[in-house]
Short mmCIF file of C-alpha atoms in Angstrom, two decimals:
data_model
loop_
_atom_site.label_atom_id
_atom_site.label_comp_id
_atom_site.label_asym_id
_atom_site.label_seq_id
_atom_site.Cartn_x
_atom_site.Cartn_y
_atom_site.Cartn_z
CA MET A 786 -35.64 -15.47 -13.16
CA ILE A 787 -32.85 -13.36 -11.65
CA PRO A 788 -29.99 -13.40 -14.18
CA THR A 789 -26.51 -14.40 -12.98
CA LEU A 790 -23.69 -14.73 -15.49
CA SER A 791 -20.51 -16.69 -14.82
CA PHE A 792 -17.28 -15.79 -16.64
CA ARG A 793 -14.24 -18.06 -16.65
CA PHE A 794 -10.94 -17.35 -18.40
CA PRO A 795 -9.29 -20.56 -19.64
CA LEU A 796 -5.99 -18.82 -20.45
CA GLY A 797 -5.80 -17.28 -16.99
CA ARG A 798 -5.53 -13.73 -18.39
CA TYR A 799 -7.90 -10.76 -18.54
CA HIS A 800 -7.17 -7.61 -20.58
CA ALA A 801 -9.42 -4.55 -20.64
CA THR A 802 -8.70 -0.82 -20.88
CA PRO A 803 -11.07 1.55 -19.03
CA TRP A 804 -13.27 3.67 -21.25
CA ASP A 805 -11.64 7.02 -20.40
CA HIS A 806 -8.00 5.88 -20.44
CA SER A 807 -5.35 5.11 -23.04
CA ALA A 808 -4.17 1.57 -23.63
CA ASN A 809 -0.61 2.59 -22.71
CA GLU A 810 -1.47 4.11 -19.33
CA GLY A 811 -1.17 0.85 -17.47
CA ARG A 812 -4.79 0.89 -16.24
CA LEU A 813 -7.19 -2.05 -16.11
CA GLU A 814 -10.96 -2.10 -15.88
CA TRP A 815 -11.84 -4.62 -13.20
CA PRO A 816 -14.47 -5.76 -12.70
CA PRO A 817 -15.86 -5.41 -16.23
CA SER A 818 -18.12 -2.37 -16.26
CA PRO A 819 -21.88 -2.76 -16.87
CA TRP A 820 -21.39 -0.75 -20.07
CA ARG A 821 -18.78 -3.24 -21.32
CA LEU A 822 -21.05 -6.20 -20.52
CA LEU A 823 -23.97 -4.76 -22.50
CA ARG A 824 -21.73 -3.89 -25.46
CA ALA A 825 -20.34 -7.45 -25.42
CA LEU A 826 -23.82 -8.97 -25.41
CA LEU A 827 -24.91 -6.68 -28.24
CA ALA A 828 -21.81 -7.55 -30.30
CA VAL A 829 -22.51 -11.27 -29.94
CA TRP A 830 -26.09 -10.71 -31.11
CA HIS A 831 -24.93 -8.94 -34.26
CA GLN A 832 -22.22 -11.46 -35.16
CA ARG A 833 -23.29 -14.83 -33.72
CA ALA A 834 -27.01 -14.84 -32.85
CA PRO A 835 -29.01 -13.17 -35.63
CA GLU A 836 -31.99 -15.46 -34.95
CA ILE A 837 -32.88 -13.50 -31.79
CA GLY A 838 -35.45 -10.82 -32.52
CA THR A 839 -34.77 -7.10 -32.16
CA THR A 840 -37.66 -6.66 -29.73
CA THR A 841 -36.27 -9.34 -27.40
CA ILE A 842 -32.77 -7.81 -27.48
CA THR A 843 -34.07 -4.30 -26.84
CA GLY A 844 -36.16 -5.50 -23.90
CA LEU A 845 -33.21 -7.49 -22.49
CA LEU A 846 -30.84 -4.51 -22.67
CA GLN A 847 -33.30 -2.11 -21.06
CA THR A 848 -34.07 -4.61 -18.28
CA LEU A 849 -30.38 -5.12 -17.49
CA ALA A 850 -29.70 -1.37 -17.75
CA GLY A 851 -32.38 -0.62 -15.16
CA THR A 852 -30.34 -2.15 -12.33
CA ALA A 853 -26.63 -1.86 -11.54
CA PRO A 854 -25.15 -5.36 -11.26
CA ARG A 855 -23.40 -6.94 -8.30
CA TYR A 856 -20.11 -8.85 -8.62
CA VAL A 857 -18.20 -11.66 -7.01
CA LEU A 858 -14.53 -11.32 -7.93
CA PRO A 859 -11.96 -14.12 -7.91
CA HIS A 860 -8.50 -13.51 -6.52
CA THR A 861 -6.31 -11.91 -9.17
CA ILE A 862 -2.75 -10.67 -9.59
CA HIS A 863 -1.95 -7.55 -11.55
CA GLY A 864 0.93 -7.92 -14.04
CA HIS A 865 2.28 -6.38 -17.21
CA THR A 866 4.78 -6.92 -20.00
CA ARG A 867 6.67 -4.34 -22.02
CA HIS A 868 7.16 -4.39 -25.73
CA TYR A 869 9.20 -2.11 -27.98
CA MET A 870 7.04 -1.87 -31.06
CA PRO A 871 8.35 -0.78 -34.46
CA GLY A 872 7.17 2.58 -35.78
CA VAL A 873 6.99 4.27 -39.17
CA ASP A 874 9.44 7.08 -38.38
CA LEU A 875 13.23 6.95 -38.64
CA ASP A 876 15.80 8.42 -36.27
CA HIS A 877 18.71 10.67 -37.26
CA GLN A 878 20.80 7.60 -38.18
CA GLY A 879 18.13 6.23 -40.48
CA ARG A 880 17.10 3.44 -38.13
CA GLU A 881 13.51 2.51 -37.40
CA LYS A 882 12.19 4.19 -34.26
CA ARG A 883 10.58 2.00 -31.65
CA PHE A 884 8.11 2.97 -28.94
CA LEU A 885 7.42 1.35 -25.60
CA ALA A 886 4.02 -0.33 -25.22
CA PHE A 887 2.64 -1.64 -21.94
CA ASP A 888 0.52 -4.77 -21.96
CA ASN A 889 -1.37 -4.84 -18.66
CA PHE A 890 -3.33 -7.86 -17.55
CA LEU A 891 -4.81 -9.69 -14.61
CA SER A 892 -3.84 -13.26 -13.84
CA LEU A 893 -6.84 -15.33 -12.79
CA PRO A 894 -7.27 -18.94 -11.72
CA LYS A 895 -8.28 -21.37 -14.45
CA GLU A 896 -11.58 -22.35 -12.87
CA PRO A 897 -13.24 -25.57 -14.17
CA GLN A 898 -16.61 -24.97 -12.48
CA ALA A 899 -19.03 -22.23 -13.54
CA ASP A 900 -19.86 -21.40 -9.91
CA GLY A 901 -16.39 -22.13 -8.54
CA PRO A 902 -14.26 -19.67 -6.53
CA GLY A 903 -12.19 -18.80 -9.59
CA ALA A 904 -15.16 -17.59 -11.66
CA LEU A 905 -16.33 -14.00 -12.07
CA LEU A 906 -20.01 -13.79 -11.16
CA VAL A 907 -22.30 -10.93 -12.26
CA THR A 908 -25.93 -10.71 -11.18
CA TRP A 909 -28.70 -8.18 -11.76
CA ASP A 910 -31.43 -7.88 -9.12
CA THR A 911 -34.22 -7.91 -11.64
CA GLU A 912 -36.57 -10.42 -13.26
CA LEU A 913 -36.28 -11.57 -16.88
CA THR A 914 -39.03 -12.98 -19.03
CA ASP A 915 -38.62 -16.47 -20.43
CA ASP A 916 -37.71 -15.12 -23.88
CA GLN A 917 -35.16 -12.73 -22.39
CA ALA A 918 -33.63 -15.49 -20.25
CA LYS A 919 -33.30 -17.79 -23.26
CA ALA A 920 -31.74 -14.98 -25.32
CA LEU A 921 -29.27 -14.16 -22.53
CA ALA A 922 -28.28 -17.84 -22.24
CA VAL A 923 -27.58 -18.02 -25.99
CA LEU A 924 -25.59 -14.77 -26.02
CA ALA A 925 -23.48 -15.91 -23.03
CA GLN A 926 -22.81 -19.33 -24.54
CA ARG A 927 -21.63 -17.79 -27.83
CA MET A 928 -19.47 -15.02 -26.30
CA PRO A 929 -15.84 -15.68 -27.38
CA TYR A 930 -14.04 -13.11 -25.23
CA LEU A 931 -14.64 -10.31 -22.75
CA GLY A 932 -12.54 -7.17 -22.86
CA ARG A 933 -9.69 -7.31 -25.33
CA ALA A 934 -9.81 -9.98 -28.01
CA ASP A 935 -7.15 -12.15 -26.32
CA SER A 936 -9.19 -12.36 -23.08
CA ILE A 937 -10.77 -15.67 -24.06
CA CYS A 938 -13.71 -16.45 -21.82
CA VAL A 939 -16.35 -19.11 -21.17
CA ALA A 940 -19.60 -17.43 -20.21
CA GLU A 941 -22.69 -19.18 -18.86
CA LEU A 942 -26.08 -18.21 -17.47
CA LEU A 943 -26.55 -19.91 -14.10
CA ASP A 944 -29.86 -21.41 -13.05
CA THR A 945 -29.56 -20.03 -9.52
CA THR A 946 -27.55 -17.31 -7.86
CA PRO A 947 -24.79 -18.76 -5.63
CA GLU A 948 -24.76 -17.67 -2.01
CA ARG A 949 -21.61 -15.67 -1.35
CA ASP A 950 -20.57 -13.26 1.40
CA THR A 951 -18.34 -11.16 -0.82
CA TRP A 952 -20.75 -9.55 -3.28
CA ILE A 953 -19.52 -6.16 -4.48
CA THR A 954 -22.44 -3.77 -4.65
CA PRO A 955 -22.93 -0.25 -6.02
CA ASP A 956 -21.98 2.53 -3.62
CA PRO A 957 -22.31 6.23 -4.53
CA GLY A 958 -19.30 7.02 -2.34
CA GLY A 959 -17.21 4.12 -3.57
CA GLU A 960 -13.70 4.74 -4.87
CA LEU A 961 -14.13 2.38 -7.85
CA ARG A 962 -15.83 4.13 -10.77
CA LEU A 963 -17.45 2.07 -13.55
CA LEU A 964 -19.30 3.16 -16.68
CA ALA A 965 -22.91 1.97 -16.64
CA PRO A 966 -25.91 2.38 -18.97
CA ALA A 967 -28.75 4.71 -18.10
CA PRO A 968 -32.15 3.05 -17.56
CA ASP A 969 -33.52 4.43 -20.86
CA VAL A 970 -30.50 3.51 -22.98
CA THR A 971 -31.08 2.34 -26.55
CA PRO A 972 -29.14 -0.24 -28.57
CA GLU A 973 -27.93 2.53 -30.91
CA GLN A 974 -26.36 4.41 -27.98
CA VAL A 975 -24.61 1.25 -26.72
CA GLU A 976 -23.17 0.65 -30.20
CA ILE A 977 -21.43 4.03 -30.45
CA ASP A 978 -17.75 3.82 -31.40
CA THR A 979 -14.81 5.95 -30.31
CA ARG A 980 -14.43 7.56 -33.75
CA THR A 981 -17.90 9.05 -33.52
CA MET A 982 -17.26 10.25 -29.99
CA ARG A 983 -14.03 12.00 -31.00
CA LYS A 984 -15.76 13.62 -33.99
CA ASP A 985 -18.55 14.95 -31.77
CA ARG A 986 -16.06 15.86 -28.97
CA MET A 987 -17.86 13.68 -26.43
CA VAL A 988 -16.20 12.40 -23.25
CA THR A 989 -18.95 10.08 -21.97
CA PRO A 990 -21.08 8.05 -24.40
CA PRO A 991 -24.71 9.13 -24.70
CA GLY A 992 -26.98 6.98 -22.57
CA ALA A 993 -24.17 6.20 -20.09
CA CYS A 994 -23.25 7.41 -16.60
CA TRP A 995 -20.62 6.74 -13.96
CA ILE A 996 -21.52 4.81 -10.82
CA GLY A 997 -19.39 3.99 -7.79
CA TYR A 998 -18.50 0.61 -6.31
CA THR A 999 -16.67 -0.36 -3.17
CA THR A 1000 -14.36 -3.35 -3.53
CA PRO A 1001 -12.43 -5.28 -0.87
CA GLY A 1002 -8.77 -4.32 -1.09
CA GLU A 1003 -7.60 -7.91 -1.13
CA GLN A 1004 -9.58 -8.95 -4.21
CA THR A 1005 -7.08 -7.47 -6.66
CA ARG A 1006 -3.48 -7.24 -5.50
CA LYS A 1007 -0.17 -6.58 -7.06
CA PRO A 1008 2.20 -9.52 -7.25
CA ASP A 1009 4.36 -10.04 -4.22
CA ARG A 1010 7.97 -9.52 -5.13
CA PRO A 1011 9.95 -12.60 -4.23
CA VAL A 1012 12.11 -12.00 -1.21
CA ARG A 1013 15.51 -13.34 -2.01
CA HIS A 1014 17.43 -14.10 1.11
CA ARG A 1015 20.83 -14.03 -0.45
CA PRO A 1016 23.61 -14.85 1.98
CA ARG A 1017 26.04 -12.03 2.53
CA PRO A 1018 29.37 -12.54 0.76
CA THR A 1019 32.14 -13.70 3.03
CA ALA A 1020 35.17 -13.27 0.77
CA VAL A 1021 36.66 -10.83 -1.72
CA ARG A 1022 39.52 -12.01 -3.91
CA PHE A 1023 42.05 -9.77 -5.69
CA ALA A 1024 44.81 -10.34 -8.21
CA LEU A 1025 48.12 -8.67 -7.36
CA GLU A 1026 50.46 -7.24 -9.96
CA SER A 1027 53.75 -5.52 -9.16
CA PRO A 1028 56.80 -4.43 -11.22
CA ALA A 1029 58.97 -6.44 -8.83
CA PRO A 1030 57.99 -9.97 -7.75
CA LEU A 1031 56.31 -10.15 -4.36
CA HIS A 1032 58.19 -12.77 -2.38
CA PHE A 1033 56.26 -15.13 -0.09
CA ALA A 1034 58.50 -14.04 2.79
CA ASP A 1035 56.70 -10.66 2.77
CA THR A 1036 53.22 -12.16 3.23
CA LEU A 1037 52.61 -10.36 6.52
CA LEU A 1038 53.81 -7.06 5.03
CA ILE A 1039 51.38 -7.34 2.10
CA THR A 1040 48.41 -8.34 4.26
CA ASP A 1041 49.11 -5.55 6.75
CA THR A 1042 49.18 -3.09 3.84
CA LEU A 1043 45.93 -4.57 2.54
CA ARG A 1044 44.28 -4.03 5.91
CA ARG A 1045 45.46 -0.43 6.18
CA ALA A 1046 44.24 0.35 2.64
CA CYS A 1047 40.76 -1.06 3.33
CA LEU A 1048 40.45 0.86 6.59
CA SER A 1049 41.56 4.04 4.85
CA LEU A 1050 38.97 3.66 2.10
CA TYR A 1051 36.22 2.96 4.61
CA GLY A 1052 37.24 5.97 6.70
CA LYS A 1053 37.12 8.27 3.66
CA GLN A 1054 33.69 7.00 2.64
CA HIS A 1055 32.22 7.29 6.16
CA ARG A 1056 33.43 10.49 7.80
CA ASN A 1057 32.61 11.31 11.39
CA PRO A 1058 30.93 14.65 12.23
CA ASP A 1059 34.31 16.04 13.34
CA GLY A 1060 35.86 15.19 9.96
CA THR A 1061 37.85 12.15 11.09
CA GLY A 1062 37.61 8.85 9.29
CA GLY A 1063 35.01 6.38 10.43
CA GLN A 1064 35.99 3.17 12.19
CA CYS A 1065 35.10 -0.29 10.90
CA PRO A 1066 35.28 -3.02 13.57
CA PRO A 1067 34.67 -5.88 11.06
CA LEU A 1068 37.81 -4.86 9.12
CA SER A 1069 40.00 -3.67 11.99
CA GLY A 1070 39.23 -6.31 14.61
CA LYS A 1071 38.84 -3.53 17.19
CA ASP A 1072 35.74 -1.94 18.66
CA HIS A 1073 35.01 1.78 18.60
CA ALA A 1074 36.95 2.17 21.85
CA ASP A 1075 40.02 0.70 20.10
CA ASN A 1076 39.86 -2.47 22.16
CA ILE A 1077 40.66 -5.80 20.53
CA SER A 1078 37.49 -7.67 19.57
CA ARG A 1079 36.73 -10.95 21.32
CA ASN A 1080 34.44 -12.29 18.62
CA GLN A 1081 35.84 -15.78 18.04
CA HIS A 1082 37.79 -14.65 14.95
CA GLN A 1083 34.70 -13.39 13.13
CA HIS A 1084 36.43 -10.21 11.92
CA ALA A 1085 38.45 -9.94 8.73
CA HIS A 1086 41.30 -12.28 7.77
CA TYR A 1087 43.76 -10.91 5.21
CA LEU A 1088 45.41 -13.66 3.16
CA ALA A 1089 48.08 -13.56 0.47
CA TYR A 1090 49.50 -16.50 -1.47
CA ASN A 1091 50.12 -17.76 -5.00
CA SER A 1092 47.38 -19.53 -6.92
CA ASP A 1093 50.09 -22.06 -7.69
CA THR A 1094 50.84 -23.03 -4.13
CA GLU A 1095 54.35 -24.22 -5.10
CA SER A 1096 55.42 -20.79 -6.38
CA PRO A 1097 57.53 -18.56 -4.09
CA TYR A 1098 55.81 -15.38 -5.28
CA LEU A 1099 52.49 -13.82 -4.33
CA ASP A 1100 49.81 -13.12 -6.93
CA THR A 1101 46.56 -13.40 -4.94
CA ALA A 1102 45.06 -11.57 -1.96
CA VAL A 1103 41.84 -12.54 -0.20
CA ILE A 1104 39.83 -10.75 2.47
CA TRP A 1105 37.77 -13.28 4.41
CA LEU A 1106 35.09 -11.98 6.77
CA PRO A 1107 33.37 -15.00 8.39
CA ALA A 1108 30.53 -12.83 9.68
CA GLY A 1109 29.78 -11.59 6.13
CA PHE A 1110 30.26 -8.21 4.44
CA ASP A 1111 27.77 -5.44 5.05
CA PRO A 1112 27.02 -3.35 1.93
CA ASP A 1113 29.02 -0.38 3.25
CA VAL A 1114 32.03 -2.51 4.08
CA LEU A 1115 31.84 -4.33 0.75
CA ARG A 1116 31.63 -1.02 -1.12
CA ALA A 1117 34.84 0.18 0.53
CA VAL A 1118 36.74 -3.06 -0.01
CA THR A 1119 35.82 -3.43 -3.67
CA ALA A 1120 36.96 0.15 -4.36
CA LEU A 1121 40.56 -0.90 -3.70
CA ARG A 1122 42.85 -0.36 -6.71
CA ARG A 1123 46.42 -0.21 -5.39
CA LEU A 1124 48.58 -0.98 -2.39
CA ARG A 1125 51.63 0.93 -1.22
CA PRO A 1126 53.74 -1.17 1.18
CA ARG A 1127 55.85 0.60 3.76
CA HIS A 1128 58.85 -1.64 3.17
CA SER A 1129 59.49 -5.04 1.56
CA ARG A 1130 62.53 -7.16 0.86
CA SER A 1131 61.98 -6.83 -2.89
CA GLU A 1132 62.48 -3.02 -2.77
CA GLU A 1133 64.72 -0.70 -0.81
CA ARG A 1134 63.26 1.02 2.22
CA ASN A 1135 60.64 3.73 1.45
CA GLN A 1136 61.04 3.07 -2.28
CA ALA A 1137 58.64 0.17 -2.72
CA ALA A 1138 56.63 0.29 -5.93
CA ASP A 1139 52.84 0.41 -5.85
CA ILE A 1140 51.05 -2.92 -6.17
CA ARG A 1141 48.14 -2.89 -8.60
CA VAL A 1142 45.02 -4.65 -7.34
CA ALA A 1143 42.29 -6.12 -9.55
CA LEU A 1144 39.00 -7.47 -8.18
CA GLU A 1145 38.50 -11.12 -9.15
CA HIS A 1146 35.66 -12.53 -7.05
CA VAL A 1147 33.03 -11.58 -4.48
CA GLY A 1148 31.13 -14.40 -2.84
CA ASP A 1149 31.59 -17.39 -0.58
CA ILE A 1150 35.00 -18.20 0.84
CA ALA A 1151 34.96 -21.71 -0.61
CA ASP A 1152 34.61 -20.25 -4.12
CA ALA A 1153 37.17 -17.51 -3.51
CA THR A 1154 39.92 -19.80 -2.19
CA PRO A 1155 39.72 -23.16 -3.97
CA GLU A 1156 43.47 -23.66 -3.34
CA THR A 1157 43.02 -23.73 0.45
CA THR A 1158 39.55 -25.26 0.90
CA THR A 1159 38.06 -28.65 0.20
CA ALA A 1160 34.55 -30.03 0.05
CA ALA A 1161 35.70 -33.62 0.64
CA PRO A 1162 37.23 -34.72 3.96
CA VAL A 1163 41.02 -34.48 3.85
CA THR A 1164 43.07 -35.56 6.84
CA THR A 1165 46.49 -34.20 5.79
CA TRP A 1166 47.14 -30.45 5.77
CA ARG A 1167 50.41 -28.58 5.34
CA THR A 1168 51.37 -24.98 5.99
CA LEU A 1169 51.71 -22.40 3.24
CA THR A 1170 52.90 -19.85 5.78
CA PRO A 1171 54.45 -20.55 9.18
CA VAL A 1172 52.26 -21.06 12.23
CA CYS A 1173 53.26 -18.50 14.86
CA PHE A 1174 52.68 -18.68 18.59
CA ARG A 1175 51.86 -15.82 20.92
CA ARG A 1176 53.66 -17.31 23.93
CA HIS A 1177 57.10 -18.85 24.16
CA ARG A 1178 57.99 -22.39 25.05
CA LYS A 1179 58.70 -23.04 28.72
CA LYS A 1180 60.08 -26.30 30.13
CA GLU A 1181 58.20 -28.60 27.75
CA THR A 1182 59.79 -29.85 24.56
CA THR A 1183 59.05 -28.18 21.23
CA GLU A 1184 56.82 -31.09 20.22
CA GLU A 1185 54.83 -30.93 23.44
CA PHE A 1186 54.50 -27.16 23.17
CA VAL A 1187 53.31 -27.16 19.53
CA THR A 1188 50.94 -30.12 20.03
CA HIS A 1189 49.30 -28.55 23.07
CA GLU A 1190 48.86 -25.14 21.40
CA LEU A 1191 47.42 -26.44 18.15
CA ARG A 1192 45.11 -29.02 19.70
CA ALA A 1193 43.67 -26.46 22.09
CA GLU A 1194 43.09 -23.86 19.35
CA LEU A 1195 41.60 -26.26 16.79
CA ALA A 1196 39.37 -27.95 19.36
CA ALA A 1197 38.01 -24.60 20.55
CA GLU A 1198 37.34 -23.42 16.99
CA LEU A 1199 35.59 -26.63 15.86
CA ASP A 1200 33.95 -27.39 19.22
CA LEU A 1201 35.54 -30.84 19.48
CA PRO A 1202 37.34 -32.70 22.28
CA THR A 1203 40.95 -31.58 22.58
CA ASP A 1204 42.54 -35.03 22.39
CA ASP A 1205 40.61 -36.08 19.26
CA VAL A 1206 41.35 -33.32 16.75
CA ILE A 1207 44.95 -34.04 15.68
CA THR A 1208 46.52 -37.49 15.43
CA LYS A 1209 50.08 -36.48 14.42
CA ILE A 1210 52.17 -33.40 13.70
CA HIS A 1211 55.23 -33.39 11.45
CA PRO A 1212 57.63 -30.46 12.08
CA THR A 1213 58.00 -29.70 8.37
CA PRO A 1214 55.61 -28.58 5.61
CA HIS A 1215 56.85 -31.50 3.49
CA GLY A 1216 55.38 -34.23 5.67
CA THR A 1217 58.63 -36.16 6.24
CA ASN A 1218 59.79 -37.63 9.52
CA ALA A 1219 62.20 -34.78 10.20
CA PRO A 1220 63.36 -34.28 13.79
CA TRP A 1221 61.73 -31.62 15.88
CA PRO A 1222 63.80 -28.43 16.19
CA ALA A 1223 65.29 -27.76 19.57
CA ASP A 1224 63.71 -24.30 19.58
CA LEU A 1225 61.55 -21.97 17.53
CA PRO A 1226 61.50 -20.51 14.99
CA ASP A 1227 62.69 -23.32 12.81
CA HIS A 1228 64.85 -22.83 9.74
CA TRP A 1229 61.89 -22.70 7.33
CA ALA A 1230 59.99 -20.06 9.35
CA ARG A 1231 63.02 -17.79 9.66
CA ARG A 1232 62.64 -16.82 6.02
CA TYR A 1233 59.27 -15.21 6.75
CA ARG A 1234 58.64 -11.81 8.24
CA ARG A 1235 56.89 -12.50 11.55
CA HIS A 1236 56.34 -8.97 12.83
CA ARG A 1237 54.14 -6.16 11.55
CA PRO A 1238 55.61 -2.91 10.18
CA SER A 1239 54.54 -1.12 13.37
CA GLN A 1240 56.59 -3.59 15.45
CA THR A 1241 60.31 -4.08 15.94
CA MET A 1242 62.29 -7.20 15.07
CA ASN A 1243 62.48 -8.00 18.77
CA GLN A 1244 58.72 -8.52 18.65
CA ARG A 1245 58.95 -11.29 16.08
CA LEU A 1246 56.91 -14.33 17.05
CA PRO A 1247 58.24 -17.90 17.12
CA GLY A 1248 56.89 -20.09 14.35
CA LEU A 1249 57.45 -23.18 12.24
CA GLY A 1250 56.22 -25.01 9.20
CA LEU A 1251 54.42 -28.28 9.78
CA THR A 1252 52.14 -30.98 8.45
CA LEU A 1253 49.00 -31.96 10.37
CA GLU A 1254 47.37 -35.37 10.37
CA LEU A 1255 43.78 -34.68 11.42
CA ALA A 1256 41.37 -37.14 12.93
CA PRO A 1257 38.54 -38.24 10.56
CA THR A 1258 36.02 -36.47 12.80
CA THR A 1259 37.95 -33.22 12.47
CA ALA A 1260 38.22 -33.58 8.68
CA ARG A 1261 34.48 -34.07 8.36
CA LYS A 1262 33.80 -31.13 10.67
CA ILE A 1263 35.84 -28.81 8.44
CA THR A 1264 33.93 -29.86 5.30
CA GLU A 1265 30.54 -29.12 6.87
CA LYS A 1266 31.24 -25.50 6.01
CA PRO A 1267 34.29 -25.38 3.68
CA ARG A 1268 36.74 -22.65 4.65
CA PRO A 1269 40.47 -22.09 4.99
CA LEU A 1270 42.24 -23.64 7.95
CA ILE A 1271 44.28 -20.93 9.70
CA LEU A 1272 45.98 -21.41 13.06
CA GLY A 1273 48.23 -19.51 15.43
CA ALA A 1274 49.01 -15.87 16.05
CA HIS A 1275 48.94 -13.45 13.11
CA ARG A 1276 46.24 -15.65 11.58
CA HIS A 1277 44.35 -12.52 10.60
CA PHE A 1278 47.38 -11.47 8.55
CA GLY A 1279 47.77 -14.69 6.56
CA LEU A 1280 50.30 -16.55 8.72
CA GLY A 1281 49.40 -20.07 9.79
CA LEU A 1282 47.50 -20.73 6.52
CA LEU A 1283 47.27 -24.43 5.67
CA THR A 1284 46.33 -26.14 2.44
CA PRO A 1285 44.86 -29.64 2.07
CA VAL A 1286 47.12 -32.34 0.71
CA ARG A 1287 44.77 -34.15 -1.61
CA PRO A 1288 45.54 -37.78 -2.39
CA ALA A 1289 47.11 -38.37 -5.80
CA ARG A 1290 44.74 -39.70 -8.46
#
């Protein structure tokens, strides 16, 4: 009969170090070399099958050595673990030295069938006598492992050779090199140990030679690294600390300073060929031609408020980039350590103290601003900072003007019908039935700075504090992707920031 052995690995692991390599080199012998197979069979005979005669074993080995085997390989994945093993030496501090050891292995399918696709098949194109076939069946059945001792295997001699299209055959020009026995090898030569070889300064065992094999590249592959599609962070939160309290009235001053500092850091990290600082449209809101971006407010919003929304002082700054931070932009923003305002009401002109900045959070905007976002639908929202308007009121009343502006902006941002987004607007952040002011800004908004440091006081925008009663559809739309609700002009500088009024428990 033509002998075909099937090897299955119940633990799903195969360990074997090539003959001419160290165990710590990270190399694996796959498929098992013909030399390893004969040594394994001979070891089983010595330890587990002494009833088989020496003549039968010698004839079996020489018959198998006369022909290089063919293989069918299952799909495998190459892996390894690392272990720091204790040694006998001590370091200069008297501690036990440890050395790094690699444990390389192949992961194989746990195949239940001897001729299944997950089994390793080895066949020799030669004929065995009946006694040799019976001896080979006994040796295979009693083989406990193949390769290293923890490569537990189930070996079996098959009655017939399965028909497969993927047999791996010997090839003198093949890149895979396996150690094989010479046709006239003797059992004593197969039994040689590494100690004897080192003593006699031998590289290749006597009675052995190297033969080439060509293997399909897909049979053994390295594990595919999982591709983690992590969403880009959309928010960076900072804690603010200043010798003098930062009053809420200076919100726009602080956020404008925050924007300038981020652009400065980015420009220093990304110089142009002429030595000028690089431009960053996601942070500046302007393209490379210095034109204002028309990107549906996807560029950076700079927010400043107190984590206790009832406090009149600022202790938190947030940069919200709805489009997500690129690595280069995030690297520049997170390098921020201090702010130097041009002028604030808490300090005299040109003598403002530096504001220390500490990074608190990088991630999603809902996690960075829990004070101004909600995951549950909330219909009542009130302003933390006044909502400002780019244009001035004409002949309509203040209520008509504010209602038209806010409904149009919120409907366009949420893609909802204009008349269905807001049910009622109260002209006060306290939600009472206060009368509408005759003109803007109202008394509450006058306390806030409503012009940037590069602008004059004559360029201040009209604004007011208010409470919005949203339609249920609008409230649900906002919670589909929790985020801050910001309306009006100067929204990218923290004005027009609203906070949900959650019902009392």
